[in-house]
Amino acid sequence: MDIPAKTGYLGIDVGSVSTNLVILDEHASVLAAIYRRTQGQPIKAVQEGLKELVALLEDQEIEVRSVGTTGSARHLTGIIVGADVVKNEITAHAVAASQVVPDVNTVLEIGGQDSKLIILRDGVVTDFAMNSVCAAGTGSFLDHQSARVGIPIEDFGSYAVRSESPAHIAGRCSVFAESDMIHKQQVGVAVEDIIYGLCHALVRNYLNNLSKGKELMAPVVFQGGVAANAGMKRAFEDALGMEIVIPTHHNVMGAIGSAILAMEMELEPGETSFKGFDVSGLVYDTSTFGCNGCSNTCEVVRIKVEGKTLARWGGRCGKWENEDAPRGRKRERASVGA
Amino acid sequence: MKVSCPHMGHLHWMLDDLFERLGVDYVKPPPTTTKTLTIGAKHSPEFACLPLKINVGNFVEALELGADTLIMAGGHGPCRFGYYGIVEERILRDLGYDFKFIMLEPFDDGKWAFYKTFESLSPGLSIRKLWKTLKASFSKGRAFDEIYKRSLQVRAYEVNRGDTTRALKEAEQVLVPAYTPEEIEEGARESLAIIDAVDQDLDREVLKVGIVGEFFLLLEPFSNFGLEEILGPMGVYIERSVWVTDWIAPNRDNKIYGFPKQLVEEKAAPYLSHNVGGEGRETIGSIVLMAERGFDGIIQLLPFGCMPENIATSIIPKVQREHDIPVLTLAFDEQTGRAGLVTRVEAFVDLLVARRGSKLALAGAATATDAATKQPSLSKI
């Protein structure tokens, strides 16, 4: 007897540090999730991620109904896999959080190189902030410090929670935080207290930069790669005086959000733009050129697959996007903001 | 004598006209590009704000084209702007350039000095002729402001992405040769008609967003990554609080914006009752005004480190709460990247759409992938 293929929704979040892929079933439960490093090669990360996903699903037959992409490489990824919805990561994270904790009021998200604060009321985003100008206190910094003190990043949190009196670390600037930590080490402060002190400094920095005048109400959800760090959770709980919820799949919430957004498109079977898991075997080539159409001289990105131009984008006027748009059937177009 | 002056959005069209009338040889700096900013940032103090860095870049590029007389606007008040001309002159002299530097102080700070400045450019210029000239050039400047203002509204409804921008270029060329008052009047009508003729879908539900903040960031599209051209195709109707001629005009009417300064100041008064320099007070007043007029949201632009706008930023949360209007604050410096800006703006538009609680028929394809993207449901967010 044939087992009918399960319907699945694919979400891909390609960020600066990690590339995450998830497949959700029609009840938005996670069937498979992949978290891997981007390592500066977004295309390769997506291709490898897709392979891993197939391996993880093993004999399960999945019919991908629709696909969503998010993260800083969302456009590029969208072109490669054939996305049905391409969304910014702020929206994707908010969607995922309100799926997991339906009455969520506050989302704290700390990723590799950015941090976000999202305020929701009745399931609707009412305000958000994202770090700009400064990235002190994001995942990359923790990564760097863990390498420096010789403690694997995975164990960082367990050290922090053992601390009884956190050291005061200057957290305004990553470089100064580092020199302050070195100083604390040299005067003999316990490594647990330094690490927990660092968590406090990062939380202070996060709240100073992002929460300006915003009311942080419970329930608070903490997600992103850094949420794996129990020390950060504890430091947030200390600072806010309330319990912090960390979702099971906290490190792939962006991907979950984009899969939910894809699900909400309510596509009929076969309507998706998804190009299949086979794209992991193709050879992509990206390059840039300066457009000479006007004095703006925009930098345009071109991506080729097997030597054939797949898409070009990046100009201010949209000329290259328009030229590459599929002819014939006129699709209802959504904007970036839609 | 070859005169030059830094760019500030479409101010150069008005300067073309003004210098032609005065018989002054005007060296228009090359359009501001990344190269301009790179030159400017290299030679400017790191802590100076973005406008100064762009000014310096414009000056260097103008000097390379043979300009020998540079004009910079002066001013007074708590903002650093009034000091920028002096700093810029110093930087350029240190670089070894030889030129005459003229600080044009505001009309209100000394009418005679104002006249003498122009007289030094155009010897024998009478006060009467200067007045007539300024009046004529100003009317042309206003006509340019009007077509730009209209384009911000039409772009939200355009059927084919890029049509409004193309029409704007065409409209500019209609206005450029206009010289006599009659020609300017006719040109203003004709150029507006060109913008209005853009193929529009007027049934489309659009978002109404106000852009407020520091004048240079609002007036110079290079400095804000062409924010208006990013928002427009998302189906966002835009009004902004600062326009070239409003900013320069010695009176306080804000003819292009449409709301006199006095009204804006009254609206700001419950939150900020005195001048804090720059556009700090105007930013607050305009947010209140736009909220009362039913705008969906506000975007505040400022150069990183801008004192007056930072004061406004710290007051905004209260205005936001009391007027129930979302405000997105964006600070810019030479390190700012376009991708980060687009992400924040996209998320802000999502937020506004969700607040409207309706499925807006947002149109246009702003990214490559949009070609393969359909309208998602916005029920969740």
XYZ file of C-alpha atoms in Angstrom:
719
model
C 0.000 0.000 0.000
C 1.283 3.439 -0.890
C 1.794 5.758 2.020
C 0.708 9.214 0.881
C 3.447 11.851 1.074
C 3.262 14.090 4.109
C 2.725 17.782 3.492
C 5.612 19.895 4.692
C 6.540 23.561 4.806
C 10.184 24.525 4.382
C 11.680 27.534 6.138
C 15.261 28.682 5.624
C 17.031 31.356 7.662
C 20.471 32.288 6.389
C 22.187 34.647 8.788
C 25.699 35.928 9.253
C 26.725 33.126 11.572
C 24.245 30.284 11.185
C 22.090 28.799 8.466
C 18.952 27.117 9.710
C 16.415 24.986 7.913
C 13.209 23.520 9.218
C 10.351 21.483 7.872
C 7.017 21.925 9.574
C 3.963 19.735 9.213
C 0.531 21.255 8.684
C 0.115 21.800 12.440
C 3.313 23.857 12.484
C 5.155 21.165 14.432
C 8.812 20.707 13.613
C 9.468 17.538 11.583
C 13.146 18.264 11.081
C 15.490 21.093 11.980
C 19.038 21.835 10.916
C 21.345 24.368 12.557
C 24.712 24.856 10.890
C 27.374 27.491 10.461
C 27.190 29.766 7.416
C 30.963 30.265 7.414
C 30.718 33.085 4.900
C 29.372 30.794 2.178
C 25.610 31.171 2.174
C 24.985 29.188 -1.022
C 27.051 26.253 0.114
C 25.476 26.381 3.574
C 21.998 26.183 2.057
C 22.972 23.349 -0.280
C 24.595 21.339 2.507
C 21.672 22.122 4.788
C 19.212 20.768 2.248
C 21.243 17.564 1.948
C 21.281 17.174 5.729
C 17.561 17.769 5.818
C 16.943 14.985 3.300
C 19.185 12.672 5.280
C 17.386 13.542 8.509
C 13.976 12.794 7.017
C 15.272 9.429 5.795
C 12.380 7.392 4.483
C 9.679 9.945 5.194
C 8.135 11.139 1.966
C 7.570 14.916 2.161
C 5.692 16.967 -0.355
C 6.920 20.539 0.112
C 3.819 22.699 -0.215
C 5.587 26.053 0.082
C 8.916 27.627 1.010
C 9.909 30.735 2.910
C 13.315 32.360 3.345
C 14.590 34.943 5.811
C 17.837 36.269 7.259
C 20.416 38.548 5.708
C 20.832 36.219 2.707
C 17.066 35.821 2.206
C 16.998 37.181 -1.339
C 19.897 35.095 -2.553
C 18.491 31.990 -0.875
C 15.054 32.736 -2.229
C 16.405 32.669 -5.758
C 18.350 29.468 -5.271
C 15.618 27.378 -3.711
C 12.666 29.097 -5.345
C 10.968 30.711 -2.377
C 7.269 31.512 -2.237
C 7.774 34.153 0.432
C 10.868 36.175 1.271
C 10.612 37.997 4.585
C 12.823 40.037 6.845
C 14.026 38.314 10.019
C 12.247 40.666 12.412
C 8.855 39.624 11.124
C 9.885 35.956 10.892
C 11.022 35.880 14.510
C 7.846 37.546 15.724
C 5.668 35.087 13.801
C 7.548 32.119 15.238
C 7.427 33.411 18.802
C 3.700 33.996 18.702
C 3.212 30.479 17.354
C 5.124 28.944 20.259
C 3.820 31.239 23.005
C 0.545 32.624 21.630
C 0.187 35.407 24.209
C 3.826 36.545 23.983
C 4.352 40.257 24.675
C 8.101 40.563 24.358
C 10.637 38.785 22.163
C 14.341 39.034 22.915
C 16.439 37.736 20.071
C 20.205 37.662 19.946
C 21.841 36.247 16.878
C 25.328 36.166 15.480
C 25.727 39.808 14.596
C 22.504 41.448 15.495
C 20.100 41.689 18.328
C 16.435 42.473 18.186
C 13.724 43.419 20.605
C 10.174 42.890 19.417
C 7.127 44.118 21.300
C 3.812 42.414 20.551
C 0.318 43.043 21.839
C -2.514 40.617 21.093
C -0.338 38.766 18.604
C 0.485 41.886 16.583
C 3.917 43.514 16.440
C 3.568 47.024 17.831
C 7.193 48.075 18.098
C 10.659 46.722 17.481
C 14.274 47.735 17.716
C 17.341 46.263 16.128
C 20.893 47.137 17.044
C 22.568 49.604 14.754
C 25.993 51.204 14.765
C 27.173 48.808 17.505
C 27.183 45.031 17.718
C 28.720 44.658 21.168
C 26.930 41.877 22.952
C 25.895 39.674 20.074
C 26.720 36.022 19.491
C 29.927 36.687 17.595
C 31.382 38.420 20.611
C 30.529 35.554 22.960
C 32.022 33.175 20.422
C 35.223 35.146 20.368
C 35.468 35.331 24.156
C 34.842 31.625 24.608
C 37.733 30.903 22.276
C 39.910 33.302 24.238
C 39.240 31.772 27.671
C 39.427 28.291 26.180
C 35.923 27.222 27.151
C 33.727 25.825 24.359
C 30.795 28.133 23.677
C 28.406 25.272 24.465
C 29.723 25.159 28.048
C 29.787 28.901 28.575
C 26.336 28.943 30.113
C 27.018 26.196 32.637
C 29.996 28.167 33.941
C 27.888 31.296 34.227
C 25.133 29.666 36.266
C 27.677 28.441 38.826
C 28.710 32.004 39.613
C 27.636 33.492 42.919
C 28.915 37.034 42.500
C 29.298 38.192 38.920
C 32.266 40.425 38.177
C 31.438 43.860 36.823
C 32.544 43.937 33.193
C 32.474 47.105 31.094
C 30.051 46.180 28.334
C 29.687 49.336 26.258
C 32.309 48.271 23.758
C 33.430 44.750 22.880
C 37.067 45.688 22.826
C 36.949 47.359 26.228
C 34.887 44.499 27.617
C 37.658 42.198 26.531
C 40.398 44.256 28.157
C 38.292 44.470 31.302
C 37.910 40.687 31.341
C 41.635 40.215 30.941
C 42.180 42.601 33.803
C 39.715 40.684 36.009
C 41.459 37.423 35.159
C 44.799 38.904 36.074
C 43.642 40.019 39.496
C 42.413 36.504 40.155
C 38.633 36.654 39.746
C 37.099 33.195 39.238
C 36.371 32.358 35.621
C 32.707 31.606 36.489
C 32.264 35.095 37.874
C 33.906 36.663 34.840
C 31.707 34.754 32.437
C 28.559 35.543 34.357
C 29.732 39.155 34.636
C 30.077 39.208 30.889
C 26.494 37.965 30.546
C 25.357 40.793 32.791
C 27.308 43.293 30.700
C 25.750 42.000 27.490
C 22.255 42.153 28.943
C 22.889 45.698 30.176
C 24.145 46.661 26.754
C 21.187 45.013 25.047
C 18.646 46.770 27.239
C 20.422 50.139 26.939
C 20.593 49.924 23.170
C 17.206 48.481 22.376
C 14.640 48.898 25.102
C 14.726 52.713 25.275
C 11.362 53.688 26.657
C 9.681 50.435 25.655
C 7.568 48.535 28.131
C 8.822 44.959 28.475
C 5.881 42.880 29.611
C 5.695 39.152 30.392
C 5.539 36.645 28.826
C 9.028 37.186 27.502
C 10.456 34.796 24.937
C 14.224 34.629 24.454
C 15.433 33.132 21.182
C 18.322 33.088 18.749
C 21.595 31.210 19.056
C 22.568 33.030 22.247
C 19.464 31.772 24.073
C 21.301 28.449 24.399
C 23.468 30.183 26.971
C 21.932 29.570 30.380
C 23.976 32.433 31.796
C 22.305 34.898 29.456
C 18.873 33.610 30.478
C 19.749 34.006 34.130
C 21.164 37.502 33.549
C 17.997 38.573 31.698
C 15.854 37.179 34.504
C 17.926 39.120 37.044
C 17.666 42.334 35.062
C 13.971 42.138 34.187
C 12.758 40.466 37.353
C 10.569 38.058 35.438
C 10.687 34.565 34.069
C 12.065 34.118 30.574
C 10.710 31.438 28.239
C 13.156 29.730 25.919
C 11.425 27.752 23.155
C 12.636 24.214 22.411
C 13.758 25.229 18.943
C 15.088 28.624 20.048
C 18.017 28.526 17.629
C 15.945 28.004 14.484
C 13.032 30.348 15.232
C 13.705 32.490 12.170
C 13.399 29.436 9.949
C 10.231 28.345 11.764
C 8.778 31.811 11.251
C 9.481 31.790 7.552
C 7.990 28.303 7.218
C 4.838 29.552 8.975
C 4.701 32.542 6.634
C 5.008 30.103 3.729
C 2.210 28.010 5.211
C -0.006 31.078 5.479
C 0.183 31.542 1.730
C -2.204 28.594 1.519
C -0.850 27.383 -1.793
C -2.431 24.471 -3.617
C -0.262 21.383 -4.143
C 2.197 22.005 -6.965
C 1.756 25.764 -6.882
C 5.034 26.362 -5.070
C 8.101 27.892 -6.737
C 10.287 25.394 -4.850
C 12.951 23.984 -7.128
C 13.356 20.779 -5.149
C 16.082 19.371 -2.937
C 18.197 18.718 -6.030
C 19.415 22.336 -6.106
C 22.011 21.212 -3.609
C 23.852 19.582 -6.489
C 23.967 22.569 -8.856
C 26.878 24.949 -9.323
C 26.092 28.598 -8.605
C 28.294 31.505 -9.415
C 27.779 35.025 -8.104
C 29.441 38.206 -9.280
C 28.815 41.948 -9.127
C 29.040 44.723 -11.654
C 28.458 48.477 -11.621
C 25.344 49.549 -13.512
C 26.000 52.436 -15.884
C 22.345 53.325 -16.386
C 22.603 56.576 -14.414
C 24.882 58.501 -12.084
C 23.975 56.321 -9.082
C 26.268 53.573 -10.432
C 24.550 50.976 -8.255
C 26.284 47.713 -7.531
C 24.286 44.931 -9.126
C 24.596 41.289 -8.101
C 24.350 38.588 -10.724
C 23.847 34.939 -9.942
C 24.408 32.272 -12.529
C 23.461 28.633 -12.377
C 25.407 26.275 -14.608
C 26.610 29.313 -16.584
C 23.130 30.742 -17.180
C 22.035 34.016 -15.546
C 19.380 33.254 -12.966
C 18.801 36.704 -11.537
C 20.276 40.155 -11.135
C 19.389 42.593 -8.383
C 20.629 45.382 -6.180
C 20.006 48.608 -8.086
C 17.913 51.433 -6.731
C 15.505 51.600 -9.653
C 14.617 47.937 -10.030
C 15.660 47.830 -13.682
C 17.557 44.538 -13.430
C 14.875 42.822 -11.394
C 12.285 43.850 -13.948
C 14.357 42.585 -16.841
C 14.723 39.159 -15.298
C 11.114 38.842 -14.228
C 9.442 35.803 -15.728
C 7.438 36.590 -18.829
C 4.001 35.298 -19.665
C 1.857 34.534 -16.639
C 1.656 37.694 -14.636
C 1.929 36.844 -11.008
C 0.496 38.794 -8.167
C 3.624 40.391 -6.869
C 4.336 40.949 -3.246
C 6.753 43.591 -2.219
C 9.563 43.149 0.251
C 7.311 44.634 2.848
C 4.250 42.605 2.045
C 35.518 83.115 -10.914
C 34.105 79.589 -10.772
C 31.678 79.153 -7.930
C 30.609 75.896 -6.309
C 28.408 74.820 -3.445
C 27.730 71.381 -1.855
C 24.787 69.290 -2.980
C 21.617 69.043 -0.965
C 19.069 66.940 -2.820
C 17.670 68.834 -5.792
C 18.944 72.223 -4.625
C 21.327 72.255 -7.599
C 18.452 72.937 -10.007
C 17.667 76.139 -8.178
C 21.338 77.110 -8.001
C 21.639 76.583 -11.765
C 18.912 79.145 -12.205
C 20.211 81.562 -9.575
C 23.776 81.649 -10.846
C 22.626 81.987 -14.415
C 20.589 85.046 -13.484
C 23.528 86.521 -11.563
C 25.908 85.822 -14.437
C 28.071 83.662 -12.180
C 29.966 80.649 -13.534
C 28.645 77.716 -11.465
C 30.633 74.515 -11.194
C 28.128 71.871 -10.207
C 29.887 69.194 -8.132
C 29.551 65.724 -9.680
C 26.505 63.886 -8.293
C 27.156 62.589 -4.788
C 28.305 58.969 -4.944
C 30.025 56.492 -2.679
C 33.285 57.915 -4.003
C 32.285 61.386 -2.793
C 31.585 60.042 0.674
C 34.826 58.073 0.734
C 36.783 61.238 -0.031
C 34.812 63.214 2.537
C 35.085 60.624 5.306
C 38.810 60.286 4.733
C 39.460 63.967 5.342
C 36.846 64.771 7.983
C 36.931 64.325 11.755
C 35.488 60.929 12.599
C 32.966 62.347 15.074
C 31.570 64.931 12.674
C 28.170 64.008 11.307
C 27.447 62.531 7.900
C 26.408 65.817 6.199
C 29.816 67.389 6.842
C 31.560 64.392 5.310
C 29.417 64.583 2.200
C 29.981 68.368 1.960
C 33.742 67.908 2.076
C 33.520 65.247 -0.636
C 31.441 67.565 -2.838
C 33.915 70.411 -2.339
C 36.931 68.279 -3.198
C 35.250 66.995 -6.348
C 34.226 70.543 -7.327
C 37.753 71.850 -6.759
C 39.068 69.069 -8.988
C 36.716 70.359 -11.693
C 38.230 73.806 -11.424
C 36.056 75.622 -8.903
C 37.916 78.494 -7.212
C 35.220 79.990 -5.010
C 33.275 77.859 -2.537
C 30.046 78.837 -0.838
C 28.776 77.214 2.310
C 25.692 78.134 4.292
C 26.281 79.381 7.820
C 23.871 79.734 10.672
C 23.748 79.862 14.425
C 22.175 77.914 17.213
C 22.880 74.830 19.272
C 23.519 72.559 16.273
C 27.058 72.190 14.941
C 25.942 73.157 11.455
C 26.887 76.838 11.758
C 30.440 75.750 12.495
C 30.739 73.382 9.554
C 31.730 75.982 6.972
C 34.695 76.992 9.094
C 35.780 73.386 9.637
C 35.338 72.556 5.964
C 37.443 75.519 4.852
C 40.188 74.443 7.230
C 40.141 70.855 5.965
C 40.361 71.949 2.335
C 43.189 74.413 3.004
C 45.115 71.704 4.865
C 44.724 69.555 1.776
C 46.549 72.268 -0.153
C 43.713 73.679 -2.240
C 43.690 77.349 -3.136
C 40.249 78.958 -3.220
C 38.099 81.769 -1.959
C 35.661 80.668 0.753
C 32.357 82.401 1.337
C 30.115 81.724 4.315
C 26.598 82.721 3.429
C 24.995 83.695 6.726
C 21.191 83.658 7.000
C 19.281 86.698 5.771
C 17.837 87.253 9.237
C 21.308 87.449 10.760
C 22.221 90.553 8.767
C 20.539 91.805 5.641
C 23.420 94.009 4.568
C 26.018 91.228 4.936
C 23.695 88.930 3.007
C 23.493 91.439 0.157
C 27.251 92.079 0.169
C 27.935 88.368 -0.141
C 25.988 88.237 -3.388
C 27.419 91.535 -4.537
C 30.912 90.075 -4.195
C 29.923 87.297 -6.594
C 28.243 89.606 -9.061
C 29.811 93.069 -8.856
C 27.430 95.959 -9.420
C 24.407 93.909 -8.353
C 21.728 96.195 -6.949
C 19.615 95.269 -3.948
C 16.546 95.518 -6.160
C 18.008 93.137 -8.758
C 19.104 90.678 -6.042
C 15.614 90.670 -4.589
C 14.024 90.065 -7.992
C 16.541 87.345 -8.801
C 16.048 85.506 -5.537
C 12.305 85.733 -5.938
C 12.428 84.245 -9.438
C 14.866 81.465 -8.507
C 12.853 80.674 -5.432
C 9.680 80.255 -7.419
C 11.530 77.802 -9.617
C 12.933 76.001 -6.576
C 9.401 75.673 -5.250
C 8.239 74.212 -8.548
C 10.951 71.543 -8.208
C 9.928 70.865 -4.607
C 6.325 70.453 -5.751
C 7.101 67.774 -8.324
C 9.235 65.836 -5.850
C 6.485 66.103 -3.272
C 3.919 64.834 -5.762
C 6.174 61.945 -6.793
C 6.231 60.665 -3.202
C 2.478 60.293 -3.324
C 2.130 58.974 -6.855
C 4.845 56.327 -6.445
C 2.695 54.407 -3.963
C 0.075 53.895 -6.669
C 2.288 53.332 -9.720
C 1.412 50.269 -11.772
C 4.869 49.704 -13.238
C 7.750 50.003 -10.873
C 10.060 52.855 -11.782
C 7.513 54.825 -13.828
C 7.312 57.652 -11.286
C 11.069 58.025 -11.120
C 11.227 58.138 -14.910
C 8.423 60.713 -15.034
C 10.244 62.770 -12.417
C 13.350 62.916 -14.620
C 11.219 64.040 -17.537
C 9.429 66.647 -15.416
C 12.750 68.071 -14.245
C 13.805 68.634 -17.829
C 10.573 70.520 -18.527
C 11.299 72.888 -15.652
C 14.993 73.424 -16.299
C 14.681 75.897 -19.207
C 11.837 77.920 -17.628
C 13.079 81.473 -17.031
C 10.393 84.148 -16.988
C 7.685 84.055 -14.298
C 5.194 82.956 -16.936
C 7.456 80.167 -18.133
C 8.017 78.979 -14.563
C 4.307 78.955 -13.901
C 3.649 77.068 -17.105
C 6.557 74.687 -16.403
C 5.243 73.985 -12.910
C 1.849 73.034 -14.319
C 3.275 70.960 -17.113
C 5.785 69.095 -14.926
C 3.138 68.231 -12.348
C 0.932 66.944 -15.137
C 3.745 64.609 -16.220
C 3.922 63.118 -12.716
C 0.149 62.807 -12.530
C 0.086 61.021 -15.880
C 1.933 58.025 -14.414
C -0.170 54.878 -14.783
C -1.707 54.474 -11.326
C -3.890 51.957 -9.558
C -5.931 54.278 -7.385
C -7.952 51.446 -5.853
C -4.854 50.165 -4.141
C -4.914 50.509 -0.379
C -1.726 52.290 0.620
C 0.033 53.035 3.873
C 0.607 56.650 4.848
C 4.029 57.288 6.310
C 5.566 60.573 7.382
C 9.300 61.129 7.177
C 10.657 63.587 9.724
C 14.032 64.481 11.156
C 17.242 66.283 10.368
C 17.045 68.367 7.192
C 20.057 67.073 5.270
C 19.107 63.426 5.749
C 15.622 64.227 4.476
C 16.707 66.350 1.532
C 19.655 64.345 0.211
C 18.576 60.920 -1.081
C 22.178 59.730 -1.273
C 22.496 60.067 2.496
C 19.427 57.921 3.212
C 19.964 55.259 0.505
C 17.012 56.584 -1.464
C 14.653 55.577 1.356
C 11.680 57.113 -0.420
C 12.316 54.994 -3.473
C 12.507 51.904 -1.266
C 9.230 52.702 0.499
C 7.226 53.917 -2.480
C 7.183 50.634 -4.404
C 6.023 48.860 -1.224
C 2.815 50.841 -1.566
C 3.697 53.590 0.887
C 2.405 57.112 0.389
C 4.937 59.536 1.819
C 4.915 63.051 3.135
C 7.929 64.664 4.650
C 8.410 67.567 6.987
C 11.356 69.330 5.321
C 11.686 70.644 1.776
C 14.516 72.510 0.077
C 12.781 75.871 -0.285
C 10.996 75.627 3.069
C 14.323 75.079 4.745
C 16.021 77.996 3.006
C 13.132 80.456 3.131
C 13.541 83.265 5.637
C 9.806 83.263 6.323
C 8.149 80.593 8.413
C 5.343 79.517 6.140
C 6.612 76.064 5.040
C 4.802 76.537 1.745
C 5.675 73.091 0.402
C 5.088 71.133 3.602
C 1.841 73.041 3.964
C 1.984 73.620 7.719
C 3.589 76.795 9.056
C 6.328 76.535 11.630
C 4.157 78.187 14.233
C 1.607 75.381 14.024
C 4.325 72.729 14.166
C 5.785 74.417 17.241
C 2.397 74.547 18.921
C 1.968 70.826 18.324
C 5.396 70.167 19.838
C 4.808 72.433 22.829
C 3.313 69.844 25.240
C 6.518 67.807 24.834
C 9.172 70.328 23.882
C 8.442 73.997 24.298
C 11.659 75.592 23.115
C 14.142 75.454 20.282
C 16.828 72.802 20.772
C 18.599 73.535 17.500
C 18.342 71.836 14.143
C 14.902 70.344 13.611
C 14.499 68.805 17.077
C 11.319 70.696 17.876
C 9.956 70.388 14.317
C 10.435 66.618 14.457
C 8.255 66.328 17.559
C 5.655 68.763 16.244
C 5.457 67.027 12.888
C 4.974 63.608 14.468
C 2.031 64.968 16.466
C 0.638 66.722 13.405
C 0.932 63.642 11.209
C -0.534 61.391 13.906
C -3.522 63.705 14.146
C -3.876 63.604 10.383
C -4.223 59.835 10.476
C -0.813 58.667 9.302
C -0.023 54.986 9.825
C 3.523 55.548 10.989
C 6.526 57.842 11.105
C 10.164 57.358 10.170
C 12.663 59.668 11.832
C 16.013 60.154 10.088
C 19.109 61.576 11.694
C 22.840 61.595 11.213
C 24.506 59.516 13.927
C 25.484 61.838 16.749
C 22.998 64.594 15.837
C 22.263 66.406 19.079
C 18.889 68.045 18.283
C 17.481 64.829 16.828
C 18.782 62.808 19.772
C 16.791 65.084 22.036
C 13.745 64.423 19.873
C 14.440 60.674 19.914
C 14.348 60.596 23.694
C 10.968 62.372 23.710
C 9.417 60.240 20.966
C 8.407 57.224 23.174
C 6.016 59.527 25.068
C 4.585 61.023 21.852
C 4.250 57.489 20.470
C 2.258 56.337 23.489
C -0.014 59.337 23.722
C -0.766 59.519 20.015
C -0.689 55.779 19.392
C 1.594 56.004 16.382
C 4.594 53.784 15.585
C 7.878 55.596 15.001
C 10.990 54.047 13.483
C 14.207 55.923 14.189
C 17.058 55.455 11.738
C 20.523 56.911 12.336
C 22.999 57.134 9.484
C 26.739 57.470 9.205
C 29.303 56.478 6.623
C 29.317 52.955 8.039
C 25.604 52.405 7.548
C 24.730 49.583 5.177
C 21.772 49.444 2.847
C 20.857 45.842 3.780
C 20.355 46.707 7.445
C 18.218 49.674 6.485
C 16.027 47.622 4.161
C 15.488 44.953 6.838
C 14.288 47.521 9.370
C 12.101 49.331 6.869
C 10.525 46.076 5.674
C 9.767 45.036 9.235
C 8.310 48.455 9.953
C 6.020 48.225 6.938
C 4.935 44.746 8.124
C 4.126 46.257 11.499
C 2.057 49.031 9.936
C 0.192 46.594 7.716
C -0.629 44.429 10.721
C -1.900 47.451 12.641
C -4.214 48.344 9.810
C -5.497 44.802 10.224
C -6.107 44.421 6.566
C -4.541 42.773 3.613
C -3.074 45.643 1.691
C -2.572 45.113 -1.965
C 1.051 46.056 -1.729
C 2.437 46.064 -5.193
C 5.638 46.338 -7.091
C 8.659 44.127 -6.942
C 11.398 45.593 -4.851
C 13.718 42.634 -4.973
C 14.809 40.035 -7.422
C 13.031 37.244 -5.667
C 9.754 39.077 -5.679
C 9.342 37.965 -9.238
C 8.788 34.532 -7.798
C 6.819 35.674 -4.794
C 3.127 35.810 -4.262
C 1.109 37.790 -1.788
C 1.391 36.144 1.612
C -1.361 36.231 4.142
C -0.808 38.837 6.780
C -3.271 37.471 9.268
C -0.684 36.511 11.833
C 1.418 39.589 11.808
